[in-house]
mmCIF file of C-alpha atoms and ligand atoms in Angstrom:
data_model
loop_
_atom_site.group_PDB
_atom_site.id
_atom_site.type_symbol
_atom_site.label_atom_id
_atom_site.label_comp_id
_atom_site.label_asym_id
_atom_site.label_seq_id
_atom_site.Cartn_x
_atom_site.Cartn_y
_atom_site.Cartn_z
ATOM 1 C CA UNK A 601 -3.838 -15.159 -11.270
ATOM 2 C CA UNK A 602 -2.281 -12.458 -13.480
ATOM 3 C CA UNK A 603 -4.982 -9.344 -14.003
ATOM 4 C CA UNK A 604 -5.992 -9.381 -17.209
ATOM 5 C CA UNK A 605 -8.165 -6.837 -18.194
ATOM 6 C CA UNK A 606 -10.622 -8.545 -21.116
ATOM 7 C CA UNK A 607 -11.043 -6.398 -24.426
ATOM 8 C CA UNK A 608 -14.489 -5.926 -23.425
ATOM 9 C CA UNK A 609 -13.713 -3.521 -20.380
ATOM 10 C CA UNK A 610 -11.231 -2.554 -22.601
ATOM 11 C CA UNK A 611 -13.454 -0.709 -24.767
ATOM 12 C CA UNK A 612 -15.295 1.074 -21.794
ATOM 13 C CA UNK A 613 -14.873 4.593 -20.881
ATOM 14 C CA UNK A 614 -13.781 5.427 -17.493
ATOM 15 C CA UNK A 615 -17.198 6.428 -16.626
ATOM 16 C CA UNK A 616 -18.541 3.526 -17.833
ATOM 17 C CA UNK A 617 -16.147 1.575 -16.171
ATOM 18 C CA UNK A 618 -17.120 3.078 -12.511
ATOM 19 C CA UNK A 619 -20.758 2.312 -13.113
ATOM 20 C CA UNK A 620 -19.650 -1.178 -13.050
ATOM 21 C CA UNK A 621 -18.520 -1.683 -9.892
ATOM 22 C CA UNK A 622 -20.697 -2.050 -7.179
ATOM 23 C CA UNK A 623 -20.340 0.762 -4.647
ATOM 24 C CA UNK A 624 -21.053 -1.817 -1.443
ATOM 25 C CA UNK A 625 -18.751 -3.950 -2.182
ATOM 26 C CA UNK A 626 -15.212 -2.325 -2.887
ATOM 27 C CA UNK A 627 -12.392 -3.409 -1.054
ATOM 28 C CA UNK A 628 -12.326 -1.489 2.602
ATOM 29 C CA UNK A 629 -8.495 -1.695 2.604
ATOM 30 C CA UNK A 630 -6.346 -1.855 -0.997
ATOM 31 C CA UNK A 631 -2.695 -2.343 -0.447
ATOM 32 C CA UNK A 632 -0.442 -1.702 -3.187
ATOM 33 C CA UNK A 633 3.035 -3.050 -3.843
ATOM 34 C CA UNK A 634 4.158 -0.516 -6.089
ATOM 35 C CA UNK A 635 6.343 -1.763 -9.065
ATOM 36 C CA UNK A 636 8.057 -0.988 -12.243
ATOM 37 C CA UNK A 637 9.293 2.474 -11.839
ATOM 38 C CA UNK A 638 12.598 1.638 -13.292
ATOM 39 C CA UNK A 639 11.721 -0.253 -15.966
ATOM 40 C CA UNK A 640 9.513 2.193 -17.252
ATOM 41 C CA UNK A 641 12.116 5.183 -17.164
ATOM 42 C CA UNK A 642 14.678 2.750 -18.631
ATOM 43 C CA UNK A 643 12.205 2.198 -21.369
ATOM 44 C CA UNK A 644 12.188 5.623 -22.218
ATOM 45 C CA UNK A 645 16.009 6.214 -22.103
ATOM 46 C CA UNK A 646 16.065 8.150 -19.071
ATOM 47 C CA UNK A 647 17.519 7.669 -15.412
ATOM 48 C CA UNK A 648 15.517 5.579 -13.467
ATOM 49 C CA UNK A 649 14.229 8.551 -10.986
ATOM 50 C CA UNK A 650 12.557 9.852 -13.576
ATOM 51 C CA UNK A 651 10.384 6.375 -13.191
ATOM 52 C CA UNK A 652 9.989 6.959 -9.147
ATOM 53 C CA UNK A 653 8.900 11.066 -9.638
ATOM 54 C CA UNK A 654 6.336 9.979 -12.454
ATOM 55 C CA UNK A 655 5.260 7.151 -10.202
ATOM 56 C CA UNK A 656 4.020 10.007 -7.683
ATOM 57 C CA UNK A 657 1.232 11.211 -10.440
ATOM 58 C CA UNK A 658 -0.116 7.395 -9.742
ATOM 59 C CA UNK A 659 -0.103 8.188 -6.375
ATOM 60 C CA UNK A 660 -1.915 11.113 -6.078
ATOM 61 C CA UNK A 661 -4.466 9.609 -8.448
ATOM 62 C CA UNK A 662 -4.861 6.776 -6.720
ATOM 63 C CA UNK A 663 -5.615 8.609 -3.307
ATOM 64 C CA UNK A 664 -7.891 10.666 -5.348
ATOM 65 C CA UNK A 665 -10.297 7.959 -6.834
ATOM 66 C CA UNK A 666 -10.406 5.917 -3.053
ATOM 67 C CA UNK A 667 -11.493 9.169 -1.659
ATOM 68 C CA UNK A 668 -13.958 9.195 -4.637
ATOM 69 C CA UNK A 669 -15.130 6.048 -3.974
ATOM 70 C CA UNK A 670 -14.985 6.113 -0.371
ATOM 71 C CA UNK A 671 -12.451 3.483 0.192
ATOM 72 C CA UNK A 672 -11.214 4.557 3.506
ATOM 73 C CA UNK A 673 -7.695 3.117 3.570
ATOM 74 C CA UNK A 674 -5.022 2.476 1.272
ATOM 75 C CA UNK A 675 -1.684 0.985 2.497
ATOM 76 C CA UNK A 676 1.576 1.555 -0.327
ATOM 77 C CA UNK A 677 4.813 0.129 -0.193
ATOM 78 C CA UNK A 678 6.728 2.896 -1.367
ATOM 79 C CA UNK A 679 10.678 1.714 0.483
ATOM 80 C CA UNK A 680 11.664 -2.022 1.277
ATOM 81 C CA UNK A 681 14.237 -2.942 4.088
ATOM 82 C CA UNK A 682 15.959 -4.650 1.176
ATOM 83 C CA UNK A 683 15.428 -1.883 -1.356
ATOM 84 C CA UNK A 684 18.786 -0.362 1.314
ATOM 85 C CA UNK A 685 20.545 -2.770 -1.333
ATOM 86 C CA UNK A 686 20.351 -0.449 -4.005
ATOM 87 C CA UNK A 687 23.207 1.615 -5.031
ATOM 88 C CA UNK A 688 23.662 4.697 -3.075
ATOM 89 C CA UNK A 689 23.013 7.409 -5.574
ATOM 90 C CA UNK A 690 19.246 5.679 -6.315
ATOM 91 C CA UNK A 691 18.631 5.576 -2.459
ATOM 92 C CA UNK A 692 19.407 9.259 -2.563
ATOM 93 C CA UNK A 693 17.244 10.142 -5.161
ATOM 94 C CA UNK A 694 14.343 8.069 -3.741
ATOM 95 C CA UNK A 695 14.814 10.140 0.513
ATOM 96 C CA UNK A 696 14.917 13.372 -1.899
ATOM 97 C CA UNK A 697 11.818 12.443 -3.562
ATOM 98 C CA UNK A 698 10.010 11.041 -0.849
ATOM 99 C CA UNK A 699 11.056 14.220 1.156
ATOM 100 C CA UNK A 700 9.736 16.588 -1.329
ATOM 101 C CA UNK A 701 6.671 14.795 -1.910
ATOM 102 C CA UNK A 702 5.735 15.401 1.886
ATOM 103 C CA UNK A 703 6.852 18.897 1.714
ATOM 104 C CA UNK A 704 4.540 19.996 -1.365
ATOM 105 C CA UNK A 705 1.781 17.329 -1.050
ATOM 106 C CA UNK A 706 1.514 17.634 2.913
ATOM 107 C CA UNK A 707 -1.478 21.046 1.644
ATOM 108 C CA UNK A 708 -3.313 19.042 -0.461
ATOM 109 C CA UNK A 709 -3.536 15.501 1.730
ATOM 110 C CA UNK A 710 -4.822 18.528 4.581
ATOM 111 C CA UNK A 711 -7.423 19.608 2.476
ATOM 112 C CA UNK A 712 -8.955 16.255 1.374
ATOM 113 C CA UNK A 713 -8.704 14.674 4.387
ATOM 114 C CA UNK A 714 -6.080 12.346 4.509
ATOM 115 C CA UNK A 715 -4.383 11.053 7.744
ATOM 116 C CA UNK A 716 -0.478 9.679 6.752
ATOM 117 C CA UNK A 717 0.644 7.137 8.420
ATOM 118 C CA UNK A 718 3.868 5.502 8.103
ATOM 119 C CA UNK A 719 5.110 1.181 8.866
ATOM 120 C CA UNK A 720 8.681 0.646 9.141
ATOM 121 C CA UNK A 721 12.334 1.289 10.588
ATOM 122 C CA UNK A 722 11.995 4.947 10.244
ATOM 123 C CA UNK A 723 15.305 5.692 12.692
ATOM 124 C CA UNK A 724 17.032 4.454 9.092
ATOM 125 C CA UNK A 725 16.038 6.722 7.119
ATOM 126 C CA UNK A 726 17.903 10.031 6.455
ATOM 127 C CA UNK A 727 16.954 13.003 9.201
ATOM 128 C CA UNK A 728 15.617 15.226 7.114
ATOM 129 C CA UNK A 729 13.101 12.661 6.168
ATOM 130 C CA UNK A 730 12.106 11.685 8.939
ATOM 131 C CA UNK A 731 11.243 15.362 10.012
ATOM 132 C CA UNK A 732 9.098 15.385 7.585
ATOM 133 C CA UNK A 733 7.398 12.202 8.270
ATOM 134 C CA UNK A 734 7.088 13.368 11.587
ATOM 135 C CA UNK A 735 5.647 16.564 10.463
ATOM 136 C CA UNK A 736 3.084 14.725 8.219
ATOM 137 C CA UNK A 737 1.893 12.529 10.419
ATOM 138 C CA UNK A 738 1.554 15.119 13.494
ATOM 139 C CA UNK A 739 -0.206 17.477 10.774
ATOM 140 C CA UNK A 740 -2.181 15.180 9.534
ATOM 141 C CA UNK A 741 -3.657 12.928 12.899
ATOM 142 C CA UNK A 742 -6.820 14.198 13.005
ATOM 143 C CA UNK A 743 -7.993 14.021 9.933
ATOM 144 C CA UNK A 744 -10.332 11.114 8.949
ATOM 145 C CA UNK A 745 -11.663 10.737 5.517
ATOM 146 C CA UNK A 746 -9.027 8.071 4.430
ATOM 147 C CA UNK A 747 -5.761 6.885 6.187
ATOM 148 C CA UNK A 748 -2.580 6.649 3.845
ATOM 149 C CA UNK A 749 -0.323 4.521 5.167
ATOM 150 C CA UNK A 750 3.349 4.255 3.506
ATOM 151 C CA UNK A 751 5.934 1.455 3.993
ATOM 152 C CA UNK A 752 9.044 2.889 4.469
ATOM 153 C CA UNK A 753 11.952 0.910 5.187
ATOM 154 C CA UNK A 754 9.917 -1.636 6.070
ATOM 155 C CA UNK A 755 9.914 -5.321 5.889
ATOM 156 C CA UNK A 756 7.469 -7.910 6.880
ATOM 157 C CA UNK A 757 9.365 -10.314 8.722
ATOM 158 C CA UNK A 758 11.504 -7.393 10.447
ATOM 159 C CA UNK A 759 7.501 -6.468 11.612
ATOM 160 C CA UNK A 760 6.522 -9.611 13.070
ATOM 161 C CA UNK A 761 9.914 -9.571 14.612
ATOM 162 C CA UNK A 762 9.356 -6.541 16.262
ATOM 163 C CA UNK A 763 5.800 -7.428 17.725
ATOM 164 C CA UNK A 764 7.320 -10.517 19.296
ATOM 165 C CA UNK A 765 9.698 -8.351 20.873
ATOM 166 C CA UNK A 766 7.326 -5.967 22.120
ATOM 167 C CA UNK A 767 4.803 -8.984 23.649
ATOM 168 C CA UNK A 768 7.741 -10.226 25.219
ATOM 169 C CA UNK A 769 8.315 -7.076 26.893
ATOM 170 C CA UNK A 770 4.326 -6.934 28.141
ATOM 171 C CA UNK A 771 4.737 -10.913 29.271
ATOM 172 C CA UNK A 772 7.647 -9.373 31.162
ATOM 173 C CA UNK A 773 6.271 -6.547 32.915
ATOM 174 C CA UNK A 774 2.854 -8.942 33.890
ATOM 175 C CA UNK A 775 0.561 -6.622 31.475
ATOM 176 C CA UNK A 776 -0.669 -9.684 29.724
ATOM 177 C CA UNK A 777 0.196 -13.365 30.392
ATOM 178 C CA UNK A 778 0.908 -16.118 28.014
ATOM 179 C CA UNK A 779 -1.504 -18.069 27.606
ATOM 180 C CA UNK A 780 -4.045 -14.174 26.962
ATOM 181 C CA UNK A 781 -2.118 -14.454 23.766
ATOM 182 C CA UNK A 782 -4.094 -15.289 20.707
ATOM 183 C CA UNK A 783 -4.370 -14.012 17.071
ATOM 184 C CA UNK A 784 -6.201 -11.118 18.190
ATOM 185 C CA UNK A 785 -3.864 -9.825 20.977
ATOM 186 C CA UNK A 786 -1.033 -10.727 18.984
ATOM 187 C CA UNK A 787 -2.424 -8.117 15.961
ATOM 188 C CA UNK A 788 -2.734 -5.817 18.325
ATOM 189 C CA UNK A 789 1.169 -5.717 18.327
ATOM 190 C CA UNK A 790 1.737 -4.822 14.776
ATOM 191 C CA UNK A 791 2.468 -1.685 13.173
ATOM 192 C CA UNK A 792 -1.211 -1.635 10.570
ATOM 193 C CA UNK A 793 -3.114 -1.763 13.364
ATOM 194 C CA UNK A 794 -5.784 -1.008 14.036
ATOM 195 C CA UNK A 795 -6.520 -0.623 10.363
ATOM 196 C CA UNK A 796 -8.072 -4.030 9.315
ATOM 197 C CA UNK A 797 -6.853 -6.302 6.981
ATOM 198 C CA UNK A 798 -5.921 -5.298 3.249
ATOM 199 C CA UNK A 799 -8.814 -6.857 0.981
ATOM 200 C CA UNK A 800 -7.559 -6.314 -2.314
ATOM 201 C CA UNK A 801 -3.683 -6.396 -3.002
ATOM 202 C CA UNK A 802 -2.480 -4.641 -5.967
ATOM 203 C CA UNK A 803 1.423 -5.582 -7.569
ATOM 204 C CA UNK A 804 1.711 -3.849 -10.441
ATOM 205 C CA UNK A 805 4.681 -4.524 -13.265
ATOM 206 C CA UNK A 806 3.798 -8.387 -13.786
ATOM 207 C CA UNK A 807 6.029 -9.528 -10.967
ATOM 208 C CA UNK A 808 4.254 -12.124 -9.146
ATOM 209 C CA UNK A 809 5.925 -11.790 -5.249
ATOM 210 C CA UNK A 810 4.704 -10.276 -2.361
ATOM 211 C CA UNK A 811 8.795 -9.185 -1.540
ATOM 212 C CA UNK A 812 8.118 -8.915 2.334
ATOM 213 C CA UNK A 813 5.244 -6.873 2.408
ATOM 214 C CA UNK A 814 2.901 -7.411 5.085
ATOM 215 C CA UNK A 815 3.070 -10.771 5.858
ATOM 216 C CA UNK A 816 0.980 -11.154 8.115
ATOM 217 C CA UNK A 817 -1.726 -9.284 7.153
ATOM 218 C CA UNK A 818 -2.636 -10.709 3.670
ATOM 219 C CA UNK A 819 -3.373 -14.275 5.016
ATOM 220 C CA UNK A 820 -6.880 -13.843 3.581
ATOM 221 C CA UNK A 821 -6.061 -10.999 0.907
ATOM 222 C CA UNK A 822 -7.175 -11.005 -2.935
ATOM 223 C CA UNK A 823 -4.192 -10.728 -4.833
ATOM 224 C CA UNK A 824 -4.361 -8.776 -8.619
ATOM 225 C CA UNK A 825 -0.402 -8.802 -9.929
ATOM 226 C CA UNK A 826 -1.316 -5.955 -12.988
ATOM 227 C CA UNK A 827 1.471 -6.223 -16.231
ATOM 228 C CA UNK A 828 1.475 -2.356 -16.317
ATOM 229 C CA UNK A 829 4.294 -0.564 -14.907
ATOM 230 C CA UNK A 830 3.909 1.830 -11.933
ATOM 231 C CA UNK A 831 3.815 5.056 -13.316
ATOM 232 C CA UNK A 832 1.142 4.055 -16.098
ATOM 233 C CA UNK A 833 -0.897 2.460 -13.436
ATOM 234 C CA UNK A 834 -3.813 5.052 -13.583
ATOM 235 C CA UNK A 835 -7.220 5.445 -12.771
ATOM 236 C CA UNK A 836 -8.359 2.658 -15.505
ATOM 237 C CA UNK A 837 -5.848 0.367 -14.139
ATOM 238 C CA UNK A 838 -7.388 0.647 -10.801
ATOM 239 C CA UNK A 839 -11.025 0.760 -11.478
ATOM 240 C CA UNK A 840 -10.492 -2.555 -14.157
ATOM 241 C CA UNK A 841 -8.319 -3.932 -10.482
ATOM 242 C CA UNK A 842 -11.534 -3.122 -8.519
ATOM 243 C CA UNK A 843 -13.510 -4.428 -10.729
ATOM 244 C CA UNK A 844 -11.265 -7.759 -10.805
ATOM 245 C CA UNK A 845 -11.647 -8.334 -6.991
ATOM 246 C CA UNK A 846 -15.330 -7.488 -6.973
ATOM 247 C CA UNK A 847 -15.723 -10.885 -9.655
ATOM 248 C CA UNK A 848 -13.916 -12.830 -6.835
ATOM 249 C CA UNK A 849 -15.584 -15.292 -4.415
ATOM 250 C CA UNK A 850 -14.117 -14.469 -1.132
ATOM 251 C CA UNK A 851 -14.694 -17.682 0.805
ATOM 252 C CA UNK A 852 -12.040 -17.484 3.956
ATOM 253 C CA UNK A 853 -11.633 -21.506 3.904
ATOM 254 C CA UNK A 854 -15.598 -21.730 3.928
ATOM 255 C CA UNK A 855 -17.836 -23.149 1.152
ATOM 256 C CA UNK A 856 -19.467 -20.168 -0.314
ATOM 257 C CA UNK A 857 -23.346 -20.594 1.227
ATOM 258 C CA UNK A 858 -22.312 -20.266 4.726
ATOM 259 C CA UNK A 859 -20.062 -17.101 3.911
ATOM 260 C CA UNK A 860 -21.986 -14.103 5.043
ATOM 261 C CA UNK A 861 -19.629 -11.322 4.398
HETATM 262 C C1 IPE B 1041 9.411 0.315 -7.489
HETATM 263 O O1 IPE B 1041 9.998 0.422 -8.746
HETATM 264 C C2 IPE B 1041 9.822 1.432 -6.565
HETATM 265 C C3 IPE B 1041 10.754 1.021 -5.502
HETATM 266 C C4 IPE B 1041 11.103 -0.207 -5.208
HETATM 267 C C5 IPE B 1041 11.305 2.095 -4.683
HETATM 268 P P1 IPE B 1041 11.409 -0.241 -9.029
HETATM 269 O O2 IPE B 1041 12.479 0.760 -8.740
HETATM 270 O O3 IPE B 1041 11.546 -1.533 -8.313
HETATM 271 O O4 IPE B 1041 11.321 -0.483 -10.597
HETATM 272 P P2 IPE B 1041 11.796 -1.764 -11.389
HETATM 273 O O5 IPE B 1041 11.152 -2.953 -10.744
HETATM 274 O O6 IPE B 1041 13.283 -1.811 -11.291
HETATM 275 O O7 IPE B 1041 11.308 -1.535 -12.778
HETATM 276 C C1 IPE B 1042 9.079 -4.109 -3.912
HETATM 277 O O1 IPE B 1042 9.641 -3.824 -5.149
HETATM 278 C C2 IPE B 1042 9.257 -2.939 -2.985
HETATM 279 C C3 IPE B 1042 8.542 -1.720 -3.350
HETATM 280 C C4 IPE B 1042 7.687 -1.596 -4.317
HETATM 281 C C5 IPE B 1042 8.835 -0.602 -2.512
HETATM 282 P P1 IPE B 1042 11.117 -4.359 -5.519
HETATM 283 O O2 IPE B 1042 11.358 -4.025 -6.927
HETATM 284 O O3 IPE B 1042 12.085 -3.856 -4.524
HETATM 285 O O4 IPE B 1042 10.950 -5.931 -5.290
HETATM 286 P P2 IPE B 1042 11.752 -7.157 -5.927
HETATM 287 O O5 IPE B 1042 13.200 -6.881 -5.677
HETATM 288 O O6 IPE B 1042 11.433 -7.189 -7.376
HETATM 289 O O7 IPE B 1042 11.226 -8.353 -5.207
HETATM 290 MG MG1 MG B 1043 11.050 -3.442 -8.783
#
């Protein structure tokens, strides 16, 4: 179902809009599929990077209002495996931004708290980006307030690929035998854990896909595809998002009385 936010939240202040959710129940993990960038550059007349480097301002408020709120993990899918289909120039852009994000924002994720975390084929990306996901993520370990976690090159089926590979290799080497393997173990293999699964899922721009993004992990996820493009996607977007997923009934296959959480 497309978010729509009604003209009655509408009218509410951003203040007013927070008292409305209900602290308990936010989402413990929001994953957000990050769309629209280009589209809203284009829109403006201008190239479409300058749709990707305002798109970081939604970032950074977005990490800001979790930590607010106490939302404790937010997962963004900031690279695709099939985003390497793009021309050359606009991959270039997107390694130099992503690069000097982590070089100027690496300070300011230290001093709120914020462990990074990257999913994905990392050995693609340029070496100077990498170093600095290395650096980021080393820097950044022991911190626990929230855990960022970007998608970088990644792709969900390339994922569950990889975790069969690697259970294959355990099978192998007698560290677990066939029939140990069950949902749980299996989990175990991919690269989210052991962060739990995403509760809220966030596409912004009015595309309704999910374009390879965690797969498995949104089995049970409530989905909120938002018409507003990336870079306008603000604190009001997210708050009306939150409180969107805190009006649905989460039932897991269940009929609602016996669902306790
Ligand atoms: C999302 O914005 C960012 C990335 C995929 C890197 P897009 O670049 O896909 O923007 P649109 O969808 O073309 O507007
Ligand atoms: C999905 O956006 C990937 C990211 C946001 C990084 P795309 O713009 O690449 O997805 P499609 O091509 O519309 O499915
Ligand atoms: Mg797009």
């Amino acid at each position: 179902m497309a978010h729509q936010p009604s003209s009655n939240l509408d009218r509410l202040s951003e203040s007013e809009l927070t008292a409305k959710l209900e602290l308990d129940l936010l989402p413990k993990h929001v994953a957000v599929i990050m769309d629209g960038n280009g589209r809203w550059a284009e829109l403006r007349g201008l190239p479409r990077i300058a749709g990707h480097r305002e798109g970081i301002n939604s970032v950074r408020e977005m990490i800001t209002l979790c930590l607010e709120l106490g939302i404790r993990a937010l997962t963004i899918y900031a690279f695709s495996q099939e985003n390497w289909n793009r021309p050359t120039h606009e991959i270039s852009a997107l390694m130099g931004l992503l690069e000097h994000y982590l070089s100027t924002e690496r300070a300011s994720l230290i001093e709120q708290g914020v462990r990074f975390r990257t999913i994905g084929r990392h050995d693609l990306l340029p070496q100077s980006a990498q170093h600095w996901v290395r650096t980021t993520e080393k820097e950044t370990a022991h911190l626990d307030k929230m855990i960022l976690t970007v998608a970088l090159s990644y792709g969900g089926r390339a994922e569950i690929v990889d975790a069969v590979k690697a259970l294959i290799g355990d099978v192998q080497t007698g560290t677990i035998q066939p029939n140990q393997i069950d949902e749980t173990t299996f989990k175990k293999y991919l690269s989210t854990h052991p962060l739990p699964d995403p509760d809220l899922l966030i596409r912004t721009s009015g595309e309704t896909r999910i374009s390879n993004f965690l797969l498995w992990q949104l089995a049970y996820t409530e989905l909120c595809f938002s018409p507003t493009l990336w870079p306008d996607f603000r604190r009001r977007e997210f708050l009306l998002a939150l409180i969107e997923y805190q009006k649905r009934e989460r039932r897991f296959g269940r009929v609602l009385s016996t669902v306790s959480s």
